[in-house]
Amino acid sequence: MRLPSRAGLTAAFLVAAVSAACSPTFNWREVPVGDAGLVVMLPCKPDRATRALPLGAASVDVEVVGCEAGGATFAVAHARAADAAQAEAWLTAWRAATRAQLADAQPTESAATLPRAAPQPAPVRLDGIGNAQAHLRWFAQTRAGGVSLYQATVLGRPSAADAVATFDEGLRLP
């Protein structure tokens, strides 16, 4: 059996080292969010946290799953409302609070679509340009025992032109 030369071993080591050092900026993966079955595509390994969010008169526990990649933050937040009326009130308060935070970005709202999203509260999209570029979607899904509310967010300017579209297309309700 012939052993590789010293130069061959050095070249193989350099190729392996360079290959290991080259990790993609956007390493998309499927991530479950909440208890209702939403699956999202995130461009990096996500962190998870829960925080209390004031939504109108209520303080609501919101689960947040997200990460940073390519100059932007990608996140999905989830809350669970008891019924459609509570979901509508919370979503209205959530959107108003977000618009106030993004006032410098001159946000615009429009109707959104997402397969299998609840018609009420209706899905909404918000896009803002400026110092804090923002792309958000709110949507809900009615499940046994309540309504799951979601906010999908991209903040910043991703280095890949298709990153926001990939994130949006990766939002899948069961």
PDB file of C-alpha atoms in Angstrom:
ATOM      1  CA  MET A   1       0.000   0.000   0.000  1.00  0.00           C
ATOM      2  CA  ARG A   2       1.385   3.368  -0.985  1.00  0.00           C
ATOM      3  CA  LEU A   3       1.156   6.165   1.637  1.00  0.00           C
ATOM      4  CA  PRO A   4       0.403   9.751   0.560  1.00  0.00           C
ATOM      5  CA  SER A   5       3.358  12.091   0.327  1.00  0.00           C
ATOM      6  CA  ARG A   6       3.944  14.855   2.846  1.00  0.00           C
ATOM      7  CA  ALA A   7       2.829  17.426   0.242  1.00  0.00           C
ATOM      8  CA  GLY A   8      -0.334  15.401  -0.415  1.00  0.00           C
ATOM      9  CA  LEU A   9      -1.168  15.285   3.296  1.00  0.00           C
ATOM     10  CA  THR A  10      -0.545  19.029   3.645  1.00  0.00           C
ATOM     11  CA  ALA A  11      -2.808  19.788   0.677  1.00  0.00           C
ATOM     12  CA  ALA A  12      -5.556  17.516   2.034  1.00  0.00           C
ATOM     13  CA  PHE A  13      -5.303  19.197   5.455  1.00  0.00           C
ATOM     14  CA  LEU A  14      -5.542  22.689   3.904  1.00  0.00           C
ATOM     15  CA  VAL A  15      -8.595  21.712   1.826  1.00  0.00           C
ATOM     16  CA  ALA A  16     -10.290  20.256   4.934  1.00  0.00           C
ATOM     17  CA  ALA A  17      -9.444  23.339   7.026  1.00  0.00           C
ATOM     18  CA  VAL A  18     -10.707  25.768   4.374  1.00  0.00           C
ATOM     19  CA  SER A  19     -13.896  23.716   3.899  1.00  0.00           C
ATOM     20  CA  ALA A  20     -14.565  23.725   7.647  1.00  0.00           C
ATOM     21  CA  ALA A  21     -14.003  27.482   7.850  1.00  0.00           C
ATOM     22  CA  CYS A  22     -16.512  28.186   5.071  1.00  0.00           C
ATOM     23  CA  SER A  23     -19.892  28.164   6.719  1.00  0.00           C
ATOM     24  CA  PRO A  24     -22.808  29.690   4.847  1.00  0.00           C
ATOM     25  CA  THR A  25     -24.189  32.961   6.163  1.00  0.00           C
ATOM     26  CA  PHE A  26     -27.711  31.641   5.725  1.00  0.00           C
ATOM     27  CA  ASN A  27     -27.974  28.051   6.917  1.00  0.00           C
ATOM     28  CA  TRP A  28     -31.757  27.593   6.632  1.00  0.00           C
ATOM     29  CA  ARG A  29     -33.477  25.068   8.893  1.00  0.00           C
ATOM     30  CA  GLU A  30     -37.028  24.176   9.919  1.00  0.00           C
ATOM     31  CA  VAL A  31     -37.966  25.213  13.461  1.00  0.00           C
ATOM     32  CA  PRO A  32     -41.261  24.512  15.281  1.00  0.00           C
ATOM     33  CA  VAL A  33     -42.869  27.472  17.064  1.00  0.00           C
ATOM     34  CA  GLY A  34     -45.594  27.310  19.703  1.00  0.00           C
ATOM     35  CA  ASP A  35     -47.921  24.438  20.431  1.00  0.00           C
ATOM     36  CA  ALA A  36     -50.180  24.731  17.388  1.00  0.00           C
ATOM     37  CA  GLY A  37     -47.796  23.239  14.821  1.00  0.00           C
ATOM     38  CA  LEU A  38     -46.324  26.304  13.052  1.00  0.00           C
ATOM     39  CA  VAL A  39     -43.031  25.496  11.346  1.00  0.00           C
ATOM     40  CA  VAL A  40     -40.734  28.308  10.214  1.00  0.00           C
ATOM     41  CA  MET A  41     -37.519  28.484   8.232  1.00  0.00           C
ATOM     42  CA  LEU A  42     -34.761  30.321  10.097  1.00  0.00           C
ATOM     43  CA  PRO A  43     -31.330  31.067   8.613  1.00  0.00           C
ATOM     44  CA  CYS A  44     -29.380  30.100  11.743  1.00  0.00           C
ATOM     45  CA  LYS A  45     -29.591  28.167  15.000  1.00  0.00           C
ATOM     46  CA  PRO A  46     -32.352  29.901  16.982  1.00  0.00           C
ATOM     47  CA  ASP A  47     -32.452  31.107  20.548  1.00  0.00           C
ATOM     48  CA  ARG A  48     -35.710  30.771  22.493  1.00  0.00           C
ATOM     49  CA  ALA A  49     -37.099  33.054  25.164  1.00  0.00           C
ATOM     50  CA  THR A  50     -40.377  33.934  26.831  1.00  0.00           C
ATOM     51  CA  ARG A  51     -41.259  37.459  27.855  1.00  0.00           C
ATOM     52  CA  ALA A  52     -44.264  39.367  29.076  1.00  0.00           C
ATOM     53  CA  LEU A  53     -45.652  41.748  26.469  1.00  0.00           C
ATOM     54  CA  PRO A  54     -48.209  44.416  27.344  1.00  0.00           C
ATOM     55  CA  LEU A  55     -51.097  44.000  24.918  1.00  0.00           C
ATOM     56  CA  GLY A  56     -53.761  46.526  25.809  1.00  0.00           C
ATOM     57  CA  ALA A  57     -54.799  46.021  29.418  1.00  0.00           C
ATOM     58  CA  ALA A  58     -53.234  42.538  29.606  1.00  0.00           C
ATOM     59  CA  SER A  59     -49.668  41.356  30.106  1.00  0.00           C
ATOM     60  CA  VAL A  60     -49.265  38.346  27.832  1.00  0.00           C
ATOM     61  CA  ASP A  61     -46.543  35.695  27.903  1.00  0.00           C
ATOM     62  CA  VAL A  62     -45.020  35.546  24.425  1.00  0.00           C
ATOM     63  CA  GLU A  63     -42.633  32.849  23.224  1.00  0.00           C
ATOM     64  CA  VAL A  64     -39.945  34.209  20.871  1.00  0.00           C
ATOM     65  CA  VAL A  65     -37.757  32.080  18.593  1.00  0.00           C
ATOM     66  CA  GLY A  66     -35.091  33.839  16.539  1.00  0.00           C
ATOM     67  CA  CYS A  67     -31.525  34.420  15.450  1.00  0.00           C
ATOM     68  CA  GLU A  68     -29.248  36.859  13.617  1.00  0.00           C
ATOM     69  CA  ALA A  69     -27.675  36.168  10.238  1.00  0.00           C
ATOM     70  CA  GLY A  70     -26.331  38.239   7.370  1.00  0.00           C
ATOM     71  CA  GLY A  71     -26.989  41.620   8.972  1.00  0.00           C
ATOM     72  CA  ALA A  72     -30.600  40.959  10.026  1.00  0.00           C
ATOM     73  CA  THR A  73     -32.605  39.500  12.881  1.00  0.00           C
ATOM     74  CA  PHE A  74     -35.172  36.835  12.019  1.00  0.00           C
ATOM     75  CA  ALA A  75     -37.763  35.997  14.682  1.00  0.00           C
ATOM     76  CA  VAL A  76     -41.219  34.580  15.266  1.00  0.00           C
ATOM     77  CA  ALA A  77     -43.238  35.358  18.380  1.00  0.00           C
ATOM     78  CA  HIS A  78     -46.205  33.302  19.568  1.00  0.00           C
ATOM     79  CA  ALA A  79     -49.005  33.986  22.060  1.00  0.00           C
ATOM     80  CA  ARG A  80     -52.184  32.083  22.813  1.00  0.00           C
ATOM     81  CA  ALA A  81     -55.534  33.851  23.188  1.00  0.00           C
ATOM     82  CA  ALA A  82     -58.665  32.308  24.673  1.00  0.00           C
ATOM     83  CA  ASP A  83     -60.965  33.233  21.775  1.00  0.00           C
ATOM     84  CA  ALA A  84     -61.279  35.246  18.560  1.00  0.00           C
ATOM     85  CA  ALA A  85     -62.344  38.467  20.336  1.00  0.00           C
ATOM     86  CA  GLN A  86     -59.336  38.380  22.646  1.00  0.00           C
ATOM     87  CA  ALA A  87     -57.068  37.507  19.702  1.00  0.00           C
ATOM     88  CA  GLU A  88     -58.367  40.487  17.701  1.00  0.00           C
ATOM     89  CA  ALA A  89     -57.814  42.886  20.630  1.00  0.00           C
ATOM     90  CA  TRP A  90     -54.321  41.578  21.339  1.00  0.00           C
ATOM     91  CA  LEU A  91     -53.302  41.671  17.682  1.00  0.00           C
ATOM     92  CA  THR A  92     -54.532  45.257  17.335  1.00  0.00           C
ATOM     93  CA  ALA A  93     -52.505  46.285  20.414  1.00  0.00           C
ATOM     94  CA  TRP A  94     -49.460  44.339  19.191  1.00  0.00           C
ATOM     95  CA  ARG A  95     -49.523  46.049  15.795  1.00  0.00           C
ATOM     96  CA  ALA A  96     -49.986  49.510  17.355  1.00  0.00           C
ATOM     97  CA  ALA A  97     -47.041  49.001  19.724  1.00  0.00           C
ATOM     98  CA  THR A  98     -44.837  47.807  16.871  1.00  0.00           C
ATOM     99  CA  ARG A  99     -45.841  50.729  14.606  1.00  0.00           C
ATOM    100  CA  ALA A 100     -44.946  53.165  17.417  1.00  0.00           C
ATOM    101  CA  GLN A 101     -41.489  51.566  17.769  1.00  0.00           C
ATOM    102  CA  LEU A 102     -40.918  51.749  14.003  1.00  0.00           C
ATOM    103  CA  ALA A 103     -42.185  55.292  13.423  1.00  0.00           C
ATOM    104  CA  ASP A 104     -38.821  56.352  11.924  1.00  0.00           C
ATOM    105  CA  ALA A 105     -39.088  53.564   9.334  1.00  0.00           C
ATOM    106  CA  GLN A 106     -42.341  55.036   7.947  1.00  0.00           C
ATOM    107  CA  PRO A 107     -44.135  51.675   8.037  1.00  0.00           C
ATOM    108  CA  THR A 108     -46.976  50.781   5.716  1.00  0.00           C
ATOM    109  CA  GLU A 109     -49.551  48.096   6.422  1.00  0.00           C
ATOM    110  CA  SER A 110     -51.344  45.888   3.934  1.00  0.00           C
ATOM    111  CA  ALA A 111     -53.382  42.716   3.881  1.00  0.00           C
ATOM    112  CA  ALA A 112     -51.344  39.518   3.928  1.00  0.00           C
ATOM    113  CA  THR A 113     -52.029  35.929   2.994  1.00  0.00           C
ATOM    114  CA  LEU A 114     -50.812  32.727   4.549  1.00  0.00           C
ATOM    115  CA  PRO A 115     -52.265  29.291   3.777  1.00  0.00           C
ATOM    116  CA  ARG A 116     -54.415  27.978   6.657  1.00  0.00           C
ATOM    117  CA  ALA A 117     -54.269  31.265   8.621  1.00  0.00           C
ATOM    118  CA  ALA A 118     -57.480  32.265  10.376  1.00  0.00           C
ATOM    119  CA  PRO A 119     -59.578  34.861   8.530  1.00  0.00           C
ATOM    120  CA  GLN A 120     -60.195  36.672  11.862  1.00  0.00           C
ATOM    121  CA  PRO A 121     -58.054  38.274  13.007  1.00  0.00           C
ATOM    122  CA  ALA A 122     -57.017  38.823   9.412  1.00  0.00           C
ATOM    123  CA  PRO A 123     -53.349  38.404   8.449  1.00  0.00           C
ATOM    124  CA  VAL A 124     -51.518  41.737   8.138  1.00  0.00           C
ATOM    125  CA  ARG A 125     -48.162  42.733   6.680  1.00  0.00           C
ATOM    126  CA  LEU A 126     -46.078  45.736   7.728  1.00  0.00           C
ATOM    127  CA  ASP A 127     -43.041  46.966   5.820  1.00  0.00           C
ATOM    128  CA  GLY A 128     -40.837  49.841   6.881  1.00  0.00           C
ATOM    129  CA  ILE A 129     -37.841  51.444   5.243  1.00  0.00           C
ATOM    130  CA  GLY A 130     -35.422  53.825   6.914  1.00  0.00           C
ATOM    131  CA  ASN A 131     -32.841  53.518   9.670  1.00  0.00           C
ATOM    132  CA  ALA A 132     -34.616  50.418  10.953  1.00  0.00           C
ATOM    133  CA  GLN A 133     -35.717  48.410   7.925  1.00  0.00           C
ATOM    134  CA  ALA A 134     -38.498  46.106   9.047  1.00  0.00           C
ATOM    135  CA  HIS A 135     -40.653  43.407   7.515  1.00  0.00           C
ATOM    136  CA  LEU A 136     -43.382  41.922   9.742  1.00  0.00           C
ATOM    137  CA  ARG A 137     -46.376  39.639   9.372  1.00  0.00           C
ATOM    138  CA  TRP A 138     -49.090  38.972  11.909  1.00  0.00           C
ATOM    139  CA  PHE A 139     -51.420  36.025  11.557  1.00  0.00           C
ATOM    140  CA  ALA A 140     -53.478  33.658  13.666  1.00  0.00           C
ATOM    141  CA  GLN A 141     -54.709  30.107  13.669  1.00  0.00           C
ATOM    142  CA  THR A 142     -57.811  28.889  15.456  1.00  0.00           C
ATOM    143  CA  ARG A 143     -57.150  25.682  17.362  1.00  0.00           C
ATOM    144  CA  ALA A 144     -59.127  23.653  19.873  1.00  0.00           C
ATOM    145  CA  GLY A 145     -59.174  25.651  23.079  1.00  0.00           C
ATOM    146  CA  GLY A 146     -58.068  29.004  21.664  1.00  0.00           C
ATOM    147  CA  VAL A 147     -56.331  31.053  19.026  1.00  0.00           C
ATOM    148  CA  SER A 148     -52.582  31.059  18.365  1.00  0.00           C
ATOM    149  CA  LEU A 149     -51.228  34.495  17.406  1.00  0.00           C
ATOM    150  CA  TYR A 150     -47.937  34.988  15.571  1.00  0.00           C
ATOM    151  CA  GLN A 151     -45.652  37.843  14.630  1.00  0.00           C
ATOM    152  CA  ALA A 152     -42.974  36.961  12.049  1.00  0.00           C
ATOM    153  CA  THR A 153     -40.214  39.575  11.844  1.00  0.00           C
ATOM    154  CA  VAL A 154     -37.132  40.448   9.831  1.00  0.00           C
ATOM    155  CA  LEU A 155     -35.299  43.512  11.161  1.00  0.00           C
ATOM    156  CA  GLY A 156     -32.319  44.949   9.305  1.00  0.00           C
ATOM    157  CA  ARG A 157     -31.003  44.545   5.796  1.00  0.00           C
ATOM    158  CA  PRO A 158     -30.169  40.898   5.036  1.00  0.00           C
ATOM    159  CA  SER A 159     -27.049  40.444   2.931  1.00  0.00           C
ATOM    160  CA  ALA A 160     -28.893  38.019   0.619  1.00  0.00           C
ATOM    161  CA  ALA A 161     -31.567  39.545  -1.611  1.00  0.00           C
ATOM    162  CA  ASP A 162     -33.866  36.523  -1.269  1.00  0.00           C
ATOM    163  CA  ALA A 163     -33.630  36.132   2.526  1.00  0.00           C
ATOM    164  CA  VAL A 164     -36.934  37.869   3.351  1.00  0.00           C
ATOM    165  CA  ALA A 165     -38.782  35.886   0.665  1.00  0.00           C
ATOM    166  CA  THR A 166     -37.265  32.614   1.908  1.00  0.00           C
ATOM    167  CA  PHE A 167     -38.324  33.475   5.475  1.00  0.00           C
ATOM    168  CA  ASP A 168     -41.891  34.364   4.358  1.00  0.00           C
ATOM    169  CA  GLU A 169     -42.250  31.252   2.219  1.00  0.00           C
ATOM    170  CA  GLY A 170     -41.015  29.130   5.136  1.00  0.00           C
ATOM    171  CA  LEU A 171     -43.958  30.070   7.398  1.00  0.00           C
ATOM    172  CA  ARG A 172     -46.124  26.934   7.367  1.00  0.00           C
ATOM    173  CA  LEU A 173     -49.239  26.289   9.429  1.00  0.00           C
ATOM    174  CA  PRO A 174     -50.503  22.695   9.750  1.00  0.00           C
TER     175      PRO A 174
END
